[in-house]
């Protein structure tokens, strides 16, 4: 039996572009940009050997940036044998410098540091790496060292005032690199550079798209599951919804989903799952109503970590009981349930240290958080995908926009958006305020422009207000709109003042018990997206 957290290999997996991570904050972003060019990518550690690279049969390699100097003791180094495999390689920033050092070029601390927007000039604008771009453009730099001389046999393609070798190329060996960061939007033609490398120089087709991903994953699921039965915990969120829809497309009625209503959901979410989602997919759904059970368990609890543990414990107990009931039903039919569907995403795998990428950043409930004695084999059809790819697949599968376009929502639900004890009254109040915020953001056409907008109730805080001719003593509500690409970093979203005023007016007028609305303008870091 497959170990918990490990999915059996799929069939017809595409040859990946390997993103070699030198500790860059943008390694995941590089991988996403490669996929936006229609090419499949995976992140691997800088310590990977040439033999390990060869075994993966990559279509191309991208070397990421990183915070180190190539001459620092213990600095990440590249196995120079990788550059002799005949595989197209593209180095970025530190990866560019690492290539240069490995190939006999000179990397030096010249004092010509460059950070942020930097004017850059193409010295060979006709080269395919930079074809179709103006000779003078702005790029995003972040380096102290620089390539002082290019390796023998390399042409210098670009330069800046402080960096004479800002890009180089060796067409015979298919080795290329740039000092700037093409993956960030501040580099005006960054994506064009990546696409030129991938399509024109490495010769890769841009055929990584939702349709092909669905066909490949359906084949993978059928090969893994066969005729066995499958269970899935459906939360109503994007990840579990798309994972279940993919599995259902592959094996049909062999799948049954369990939806746990713990009373910590947002307004109308249970109806969306039971009616809209089931109508769109035809999936068999079992709903377990345990609202009273969760409220009882949370009574008197105010510490956020305690709340998380209690909610997690009660959820697992509830799901395990549902599993036992379904397993007993399946056994009576002679068809045991062998597989459990998980909505694990690629960032979950990488951040948990399981994706051959960066070190363990944090533990995710889908990765490493399962019991050792788990009796099911895992089916993880989204394990290689980013959130934007998952949404695209969901749309292709015909899932309702209310589910596919849904903002990320924490597993503990509204329980961790109430600062203080969780009670039915406070949940109802927060649900109403949250619904107003979501409705106004949708009406303003901003759903696709913000990553998430948690609404937080400061239940243990009261402030004086006035309504009509009377004094009020109500709760503040906090709006936390943030913009992000992967939730690893985030900035607060600059919502229009008129929209903020409308939201504030509606909440204070329509939600009894709230007399003040405030805006959280903290970035991540130092703040987290959720308050608890």
Coordinates of C-alpha atoms in Angstrom, one line a residue:
X1 CA 0.0 0.0 0.0
X2 CA 1.2 3.5 -0.8
X3 CA 2.4 5.4 2.3
X4 CA 0.3 8.3 3.5
X5 CA 1.1 11.5 1.7
X6 CA 2.6 9.7 -1.3
X7 CA 0.8 9.4 -4.6
X8 CA 1.5 6.6 -7.1
X9 CA 3.3 7.8 -10.2
X10 CA 1.0 8.9 -13.0
X11 CA 1.1 8.0 -16.6
X12 CA 2.3 10.1 -19.5
X13 CA 3.8 12.7 -17.2
X14 CA 5.4 15.5 -19.3
X15 CA 9.1 16.1 -19.3
X16 CA 9.5 19.0 -16.9
X17 CA 11.5 22.2 -17.0
X18 CA 13.4 21.9 -13.7
X19 CA 13.7 25.1 -11.7
X20 CA 16.8 24.7 -9.6
X21 CA 16.3 26.6 -6.3
X22 CA 19.2 28.4 -4.9
X23 CA 17.2 29.8 -1.9
X24 CA 15.3 32.3 -4.0
X25 CA 12.2 34.0 -2.7
X26 CA 10.9 33.8 -6.2
X27 CA 11.5 30.1 -7.0
X28 CA 7.8 29.3 -7.0
X29 CA 7.1 32.4 -9.1
X30 CA 9.6 31.3 -11.7
X31 CA 7.9 27.9 -11.9
X32 CA 4.6 29.6 -12.3
X33 CA 5.9 31.9 -15.0
X34 CA 7.2 28.9 -16.9
X35 CA 3.8 27.3 -16.7
X36 CA 2.2 30.5 -17.9
X37 CA 4.2 30.0 -21.0
X38 CA 2.4 26.7 -21.5
X39 CA 5.3 24.5 -20.2
X40 CA 5.2 22.2 -17.2
X41 CA 7.8 22.9 -14.5
X42 CA 9.0 21.4 -11.2
X43 CA 11.2 22.9 -8.4
X44 CA 14.3 20.9 -7.3
X45 CA 17.1 21.8 -4.8
X46 CA 20.4 23.3 -5.8
X47 CA 22.2 20.2 -4.4
X48 CA 20.7 18.0 -7.2
X49 CA 23.4 16.1 -9.1
X50 CA 23.9 15.8 -12.8
X51 CA 22.9 12.2 -12.6
X52 CA 19.7 13.0 -10.7
X53 CA 18.9 15.7 -13.3
X54 CA 19.5 13.3 -16.2
X55 CA 17.2 10.7 -14.5
X56 CA 14.4 13.2 -14.6
X57 CA 14.8 13.6 -18.3
X58 CA 14.0 17.4 -18.2
X59 CA 13.2 19.4 -21.3
X60 CA 15.1 22.4 -20.0
X61 CA 16.6 23.8 -16.8
X62 CA 16.2 27.2 -15.1
X63 CA 18.6 28.3 -12.4
X64 CA 16.9 30.6 -9.9
X65 CA 18.3 33.6 -8.1
X66 CA 19.4 33.5 -4.4
X67 CA 20.6 35.7 -1.5
X68 CA 24.2 34.4 -1.4
X69 CA 27.5 35.3 -3.0
X70 CA 29.1 32.6 -5.1
X71 CA 32.3 33.1 -3.1
X72 CA 30.8 32.9 0.4
X73 CA 31.8 29.8 2.4
X74 CA 29.0 27.3 2.1
X75 CA 27.2 29.2 -0.7
X76 CA 24.9 27.1 -2.8
X77 CA 26.8 25.6 -5.8
X78 CA 25.9 24.0 -9.0
X79 CA 27.0 20.5 -10.2
X80 CA 29.0 21.7 -13.2
X81 CA 28.2 18.4 -14.9
X82 CA 24.6 19.6 -15.4
X83 CA 25.9 22.1 -17.9
X84 CA 27.4 19.3 -19.9
X85 CA 24.2 17.2 -20.3
X86 CA 23.2 19.0 -23.5
X87 CA 20.0 20.2 -21.9
X88 CA 19.1 23.9 -22.5
X89 CA 19.9 26.0 -19.4
X90 CA 18.8 29.5 -18.4
X91 CA 20.4 31.2 -15.4
X92 CA 18.7 34.0 -13.4
X93 CA 20.7 36.4 -11.1
X94 CA 22.6 34.1 -8.7
X95 CA 21.9 31.2 -11.1
X96 CA 23.5 33.3 -13.9
X97 CA 26.5 34.0 -11.7
X98 CA 26.8 30.3 -10.7
X99 CA 26.8 29.3 -14.4
X100 CA 29.5 31.9 -15.1
X101 CA 31.7 30.7 -12.3
X102 CA 31.3 27.0 -13.2
X103 CA 32.2 27.7 -16.8
X104 CA 35.4 29.7 -16.1
X105 CA 34.0 33.3 -16.2
X106 CA 34.7 35.8 -13.6
X107 CA 32.2 36.8 -10.8
X108 CA 33.4 39.8 -8.7
X109 CA 32.3 42.3 -6.1
X110 CA 33.0 45.5 -8.1
X111 CA 31.0 47.8 -5.8
X112 CA 28.5 48.3 -8.7
X113 CA 25.5 47.0 -6.8
X114 CA 22.0 47.3 -8.5
X115 CA 18.7 47.0 -6.7
X116 CA 15.2 47.7 -8.1
X117 CA 14.3 49.2 -11.5
X118 CA 17.4 49.6 -13.7
X119 CA 17.9 50.8 -17.3
X120 CA 19.3 48.0 -19.5
X121 CA 20.7 48.1 -23.0
X122 CA 20.7 45.2 -25.5
X123 CA 24.1 44.9 -27.1
X124 CA 22.9 42.1 -29.4
X125 CA 19.2 42.9 -29.8
X126 CA 18.9 40.4 -32.7
X127 CA 19.7 37.4 -30.5
X128 CA 16.7 35.0 -30.1
X129 CA 16.9 35.4 -26.3
X130 CA 15.9 39.0 -26.5
X131 CA 14.2 39.1 -29.9
X132 CA 11.1 41.3 -30.3
X133 CA 12.2 43.7 -27.6
X134 CA 13.3 47.4 -27.6
X135 CA 17.1 48.0 -27.3
X136 CA 16.6 50.0 -24.2
X137 CA 14.2 48.9 -21.4
X138 CA 13.8 48.7 -17.6
X139 CA 14.6 45.5 -15.7
X140 CA 14.4 44.5 -12.1
X141 CA 17.8 44.0 -10.5
X142 CA 18.8 42.7 -7.0
X143 CA 22.6 41.9 -6.9
X144 CA 25.8 42.9 -5.3
X145 CA 28.2 40.6 -7.2
X146 CA 28.3 40.7 -11.0
X147 CA 29.8 38.8 -13.9
X148 CA 32.9 40.8 -14.8
X149 CA 33.9 38.6 -17.7
X150 CA 31.8 36.1 -19.6
X151 CA 33.0 32.5 -20.0
X152 CA 34.9 31.6 -23.2
X153 CA 32.6 31.1 -26.1
X154 CA 29.8 33.2 -24.7
X155 CA 28.4 36.3 -26.4
X156 CA 27.4 39.3 -24.2
X157 CA 23.8 40.1 -25.1
X158 CA 23.0 43.0 -22.7
X159 CA 24.6 45.4 -20.3
X160 CA 23.8 48.2 -17.8
X161 CA 25.7 51.2 -16.7
X162 CA 27.1 49.2 -13.7
X163 CA 27.1 45.7 -15.2
X164 CA 28.9 45.2 -18.5
X165 CA 27.8 41.5 -18.6
X166 CA 24.1 41.6 -17.8
X167 CA 23.2 38.7 -20.1
X168 CA 25.1 36.1 -22.1
X169 CA 24.5 33.3 -24.6
X170 CA 26.2 30.3 -26.0
X171 CA 24.0 28.9 -28.8
X172 CA 26.3 25.9 -29.5
X173 CA 25.9 24.6 -26.0
X174 CA 22.4 26.1 -25.5
X175 CA 23.4 27.9 -22.3
X176 CA 21.9 31.3 -21.5
X177 CA 21.6 33.7 -18.6
X178 CA 20.5 37.1 -17.4
X179 CA 21.5 39.2 -14.3
X180 CA 18.0 40.6 -13.9
X181 CA 14.8 39.0 -12.7
X182 CA 12.6 38.3 -15.7
X183 CA 10.0 36.5 -13.5
X184 CA 8.8 39.7 -11.8
X185 CA 6.4 42.1 -13.4
X186 CA 8.7 45.0 -12.9
X187 CA 10.9 43.7 -15.7
X188 CA 9.1 45.1 -18.7
X189 CA 9.8 42.2 -21.1
X190 CA 10.7 39.5 -18.5
X191 CA 8.0 37.0 -19.6
X192 CA 9.1 37.5 -23.2
X193 CA 12.6 36.6 -22.3
X194 CA 11.4 33.4 -20.6
X195 CA 9.2 32.5 -23.5
X196 CA 12.0 33.1 -26.0
X197 CA 14.2 30.7 -24.1
X198 CA 11.5 28.1 -23.7
X199 CA 9.9 28.2 -27.1
X200 CA 12.6 29.4 -29.5
X201 CA 15.9 28.3 -27.9
X202 CA 14.8 25.1 -26.1
X203 CA 12.2 24.3 -28.7
X204 CA 9.4 23.5 -26.3
X205 CA 5.7 23.7 -27.4
X206 CA 3.3 25.7 -25.2
X207 CA 0.8 22.9 -24.7
X208 CA 0.6 22.7 -20.9
X209 CA -3.0 23.9 -20.6
X210 CA -6.2 23.0 -18.6
X211 CA -7.5 20.6 -21.2
X212 CA -4.3 18.6 -21.4
X213 CA -3.9 18.6 -17.6
X214 CA -7.5 17.2 -17.2
X215 CA -6.9 14.4 -19.8
X216 CA -3.6 13.5 -18.2
X217 CA -4.9 13.4 -14.6
X218 CA -8.0 11.5 -15.6
X219 CA -5.7 8.8 -17.0
X220 CA -3.6 8.9 -13.9
X221 CA -6.6 8.5 -11.6
X222 CA -8.0 5.6 -13.6
X223 CA -4.7 3.8 -13.6
X224 CA -4.3 4.3 -9.8
X225 CA -7.8 3.6 -8.6
X226 CA -9.1 0.9 -11.0
X227 CA -12.5 -0.4 -9.9
X228 CA -12.0 0.5 -6.2
X229 CA -14.2 3.0 -4.3
X230 CA -13.0 6.5 -3.2
X231 CA -13.9 8.9 -0.5
X232 CA -13.3 12.7 -0.4
X233 CA -13.7 15.3 2.3
X234 CA -15.4 18.2 0.5
X235 CA -15.0 21.6 2.2
X236 CA -16.6 23.7 -0.4
X237 CA -13.2 25.4 -1.1
X238 CA -11.6 25.5 -4.5
X239 CA -9.0 22.7 -4.0
X240 CA -11.2 20.0 -2.7
X241 CA -14.0 20.9 -5.1
X242 CA -11.7 20.6 -8.2
X243 CA -9.9 17.5 -6.9
X244 CA -13.3 15.8 -6.3
X245 CA -14.6 16.9 -9.8
X246 CA -11.5 15.4 -11.5
X247 CA -11.8 12.1 -9.6
X248 CA -15.5 12.0 -10.4
X249 CA -14.8 12.6 -14.1
X250 CA -12.3 9.6 -14.0
X251 CA -14.3 7.1 -11.9
X252 CA -17.9 8.4 -11.6
X253 CA -20.0 6.8 -8.9
X254 CA -17.0 5.1 -7.3
X255 CA -16.5 8.4 -5.5
X256 CA -18.5 9.6 -2.5
X257 CA -17.9 13.0 -0.9
X258 CA -18.4 13.9 2.8
X259 CA -19.3 17.5 3.7
X260 CA -19.0 18.5 7.4
X261 CA -21.1 21.5 8.5
X262 CA -19.4 22.5 11.7
X263 CA -21.2 25.9 11.9
X264 CA -18.1 27.9 11.1
X265 CA -18.9 28.4 7.5
X266 CA -19.7 31.6 5.7
X267 CA -23.2 32.6 4.6
X268 CA -24.7 30.3 2.0
X269 CA -21.8 27.9 1.7
X270 CA -23.6 24.8 2.6
X271 CA -26.3 25.5 0.0
X272 CA -23.7 26.2 -2.6
X273 CA -22.1 22.8 -2.0
X274 CA -25.3 20.8 -1.6
X275 CA -27.2 22.4 -4.5
X276 CA -24.9 24.2 -7.0
X277 CA -21.9 21.9 -6.8
X278 CA -23.8 18.7 -6.8
X279 CA -26.0 19.9 -9.7
X280 CA -22.9 20.8 -11.7
X281 CA -21.0 17.5 -11.1
X282 CA -23.6 14.8 -10.2
X283 CA -21.4 13.7 -7.3
X284 CA -22.9 11.7 -4.4
X285 CA -22.7 13.9 -1.3
X286 CA -23.2 13.0 2.3
X287 CA -23.7 16.0 4.7
X288 CA -22.9 15.7 8.4
X289 CA -24.4 18.4 10.6
X290 CA -22.3 18.8 13.8
X291 CA -22.8 22.5 14.5
X292 CA -23.8 22.0 18.1
X293 CA -20.9 19.6 18.7
X294 CA -18.4 22.2 17.6
X295 CA -20.0 25.1 19.6
X296 CA -20.0 23.0 22.7
X297 CA -16.3 22.1 22.2
X298 CA -15.3 25.7 21.7
X299 CA -17.3 27.1 24.6
X300 CA -15.1 29.4 26.8
X301 CA -12.0 29.0 24.6
X302 CA -10.2 32.2 23.5
X303 CA -6.6 31.2 22.7
X304 CA -6.3 30.9 18.9
X305 CA -4.0 27.9 18.9
X306 CA -6.4 26.1 21.2
X307 CA -9.3 26.9 18.9
X308 CA -7.4 25.5 15.9
X309 CA -6.6 22.3 17.8
X310 CA -10.2 21.8 19.0
X311 CA -11.6 22.5 15.5
X312 CA -9.1 20.1 13.9
X313 CA -9.8 17.4 16.5
X314 CA -13.6 17.6 16.2
X315 CA -13.4 17.7 12.4
X316 CA -11.2 14.5 12.3
X317 CA -13.5 12.7 14.7
X318 CA -16.5 13.7 12.6
X319 CA -14.9 12.7 9.3
X320 CA -13.7 9.4 10.8
X321 CA -17.2 8.5 11.9
X322 CA -18.5 9.3 8.4
X323 CA -15.8 7.1 7.0
X324 CA -16.7 4.2 9.3
X325 CA -20.3 4.5 8.2
X326 CA -19.5 4.6 4.5
X327 CA -16.9 1.8 4.9
X328 CA -19.5 -0.4 6.6
X329 CA -22.0 0.4 3.8
X330 CA -19.3 -0.4 1.2
X331 CA -18.3 -3.6 2.9
X332 CA -22.0 -4.8 2.9
X333 CA -21.9 -4.3 -0.8
X334 CA -18.5 -6.2 -1.1
X335 CA -16.7 -3.1 -2.4
X336 CA -14.3 -1.7 0.3
X337 CA -13.2 2.0 0.1
X338 CA -9.5 2.0 -0.6
X339 CA -8.7 5.6 -1.6
X340 CA -8.9 9.0 0.0
X341 CA -8.9 12.2 -2.2
X342 CA -6.8 15.1 -1.0
X343 CA -6.7 18.6 -2.5
X344 CA -3.0 19.0 -2.0
X345 CA -1.4 21.7 -4.2
X346 CA 2.2 22.1 -5.3
X347 CA 3.0 25.0 -2.9
X348 CA 1.8 22.8 0.0
X349 CA 4.3 20.1 -1.1
X350 CA 7.2 22.5 -1.6
X351 CA 6.6 24.5 1.7
X352 CA 6.3 21.3 3.7
X353 CA 9.7 20.1 2.4
X354 CA 8.2 17.3 0.3
X355 CA 8.7 18.7 -3.2
X356 CA 12.5 18.4 -3.5
X357 CA 12.5 22.2 -3.3
X358 CA 13.2 24.6 -0.4
X359 CA 13.4 23.7 3.2
X360 CA 10.3 23.0 5.3
X361 CA 8.6 26.4 5.8
X362 CA 5.4 25.2 7.5
X363 CA 3.3 22.1 7.8
X364 CA 0.1 21.8 5.8
X365 CA -2.8 19.7 6.8
X366 CA -2.7 17.9 3.5
X367 CA 1.0 17.1 3.7
X368 CA 2.5 15.3 6.7
X369 CA -0.5 16.0 8.9
X370 CA -2.2 12.6 8.3
X371 CA -2.0 9.7 10.8
X372 CA 0.6 7.1 10.3
X373 CA -2.0 4.3 10.5
X374 CA -4.1 5.8 7.7
X375 CA -5.9 2.9 6.0
X376 CA -6.4 4.6 2.7
X377 CA -4.1 5.3 -0.3
X378 CA -4.1 8.9 -1.3
X379 CA -5.3 10.3 -4.6
X380 CA -3.8 13.8 -5.1
X381 CA -4.7 15.0 -8.6
X382 CA -3.7 18.6 -7.9
X383 CA -0.3 17.8 -6.3
X384 CA 1.7 19.2 -9.2
X385 CA -0.4 22.4 -9.7
X386 CA -0.6 26.0 -8.5
X387 CA -3.8 27.7 -7.4
X388 CA -4.3 29.6 -10.6
X389 CA -4.1 26.3 -12.6
X390 CA -6.6 24.7 -10.3
X391 CA -9.1 27.5 -10.9
X392 CA -8.6 27.2 -14.6
X393 CA -9.2 23.4 -14.5
X394 CA -12.3 24.0 -12.3
X395 CA -13.7 26.4 -14.9
X396 CA -12.9 23.9 -17.7
X397 CA -14.8 21.2 -15.7
X398 CA -17.9 23.5 -15.5
X399 CA -17.9 24.1 -11.8
X400 CA -19.9 27.1 -10.5
X401 CA -18.1 30.4 -10.4
X402 CA -19.2 30.8 -6.7
X403 CA -16.9 27.8 -5.9
X404 CA -14.1 28.2 -8.5
X405 CA -13.8 31.9 -7.9
X406 CA -14.0 31.6 -4.2
X407 CA -11.4 33.4 -2.1
X408 CA -9.1 31.1 0.0
X409 CA -10.8 30.3 3.3
X410 CA -9.0 28.8 6.4
X411 CA -9.8 25.3 7.4
X412 CA -11.0 26.3 10.9
X413 CA -13.4 28.7 9.2
X414 CA -14.9 31.7 11.0
X415 CA -13.6 30.2 14.3
X416 CA -10.3 31.9 13.8
X417 CA -11.8 35.2 12.5
X418 CA -13.4 35.8 15.8
X419 CA -10.8 37.2 18.3
X420 CA -12.2 35.9 21.5
X421 CA -14.7 33.1 22.4
X422 CA -16.8 31.6 19.6
X423 CA -20.5 31.8 20.2
X424 CA -23.5 31.4 18.0
X425 CA -24.4 35.1 18.3
X426 CA -20.9 36.2 17.3
X427 CA -20.8 33.7 14.4
X428 CA -24.1 35.1 13.0
X429 CA -22.8 38.7 13.4
X430 CA -19.6 37.9 11.6
X431 CA -21.3 35.9 8.9
X432 CA -23.6 38.9 8.1
X433 CA -20.7 41.4 8.0
X434 CA -18.6 39.0 5.8
X435 CA -21.5 38.6 3.4
X436 CA -21.8 42.3 2.9
X437 CA -18.1 42.7 2.2
X438 CA -18.1 39.9 -0.4
X439 CA -21.2 41.2 -2.1
X440 CA -19.8 44.7 -2.4
X441 CA -16.4 43.5 -3.7
X442 CA -18.3 41.4 -6.3
X443 CA -20.5 44.3 -7.3
X444 CA -17.4 46.5 -7.7
X445 CA -15.8 43.9 -10.0
X446 CA -12.8 43.4 -7.7
X447 CA -13.1 39.6 -7.1
X448 CA -10.2 38.9 -9.5
X449 CA -8.1 41.8 -8.3
X450 CA -7.7 40.8 -4.7
X451 CA -6.4 37.5 -3.3
X452 CA -8.5 37.4 -0.1
X453 CA -10.4 39.7 2.2
X454 CA -10.8 38.2 5.7
X455 CA -13.4 40.0 7.8
X456 CA -12.4 39.8 11.5
X457 CA -14.6 40.4 14.5
X458 CA -12.9 41.8 17.6
X459 CA -15.3 40.1 19.9
X460 CA -13.5 41.0 23.1
X461 CA -13.2 44.7 22.2
X462 CA -16.0 47.2 22.4
X463 CA -16.0 50.9 21.4
X464 CA -18.4 53.8 22.1
X465 CA -20.5 55.0 19.1
X466 CA -23.6 56.9 18.4
X467 CA -26.6 55.9 16.3
X468 CA -29.6 58.2 16.1
X469 CA -29.7 60.0 19.4
X470 CA -28.4 57.1 21.4
X471 CA -25.1 55.9 22.7
X472 CA -23.9 52.5 21.5
X473 CA -21.2 50.2 22.8
X474 CA -20.5 47.7 20.0
X475 CA -17.8 45.6 18.4
X476 CA -15.3 46.7 15.8
X477 CA -15.0 44.7 12.6
X478 CA -11.6 44.6 10.7
X479 CA -11.3 44.5 6.9
X480 CA -8.2 42.7 5.7
X481 CA -8.0 43.0 1.9
X482 CA -4.8 41.6 0.5
X483 CA -3.2 41.1 -2.9
X484 CA -0.9 38.1 -3.5
X485 CA 0.2 35.5 -6.0
X486 CA 0.8 32.6 -3.7
X487 CA 0.0 33.8 -0.1
X488 CA 3.7 33.4 0.9
X489 CA 3.9 37.2 0.7
X490 CA 1.1 39.8 0.5
X491 CA 0.4 43.5 0.5
X492 CA -2.8 45.2 1.6
X493 CA -5.1 46.1 -1.3
X494 CA -5.8 49.7 -2.0
X495 CA -9.6 49.6 -2.3
X496 CA -11.3 52.7 -3.5
X497 CA -12.4 55.0 -0.7
X498 CA -16.0 55.2 -2.0
X499 CA -16.2 51.4 -1.8
X500 CA -14.7 51.3 1.7
X501 CA -17.3 54.0 2.8
X502 CA -20.1 52.0 1.3
X503 CA -19.0 48.8 3.0
X504 CA -18.6 50.6 6.3
X505 CA -22.0 52.2 6.1
X506 CA -23.8 49.0 5.2
X507 CA -22.1 47.0 8.1
X508 CA -22.8 49.6 10.7
X509 CA -26.4 50.1 9.5
X510 CA -27.3 46.5 8.9
X511 CA -25.3 44.4 11.4
X512 CA -26.6 44.8 14.9
X513 CA -23.8 45.0 17.4
X514 CA -21.1 46.5 15.1
X515 CA -20.5 50.2 15.4
X516 CA -17.1 50.6 13.9
X517 CA -15.2 49.3 10.8
X518 CA -11.5 49.5 10.5
X519 CA -8.9 48.7 7.8
X520 CA -5.8 46.6 8.3
X521 CA -3.0 48.0 6.2
X522 CA -0.2 45.6 7.2
X523 CA 1.8 43.7 4.6
X524 CA 3.0 40.0 5.0
X525 CA 5.6 40.0 6.4
X526 CA 5.5 41.2 9.1
X527 CA 1.8 40.4 9.6
X528 CA 0.0 37.2 8.5
X529 CA -3.1 37.3 6.3
X530 CA -5.3 35.8 9.0
X531 CA -5.4 37.4 12.5
X532 CA -5.4 34.2 14.4

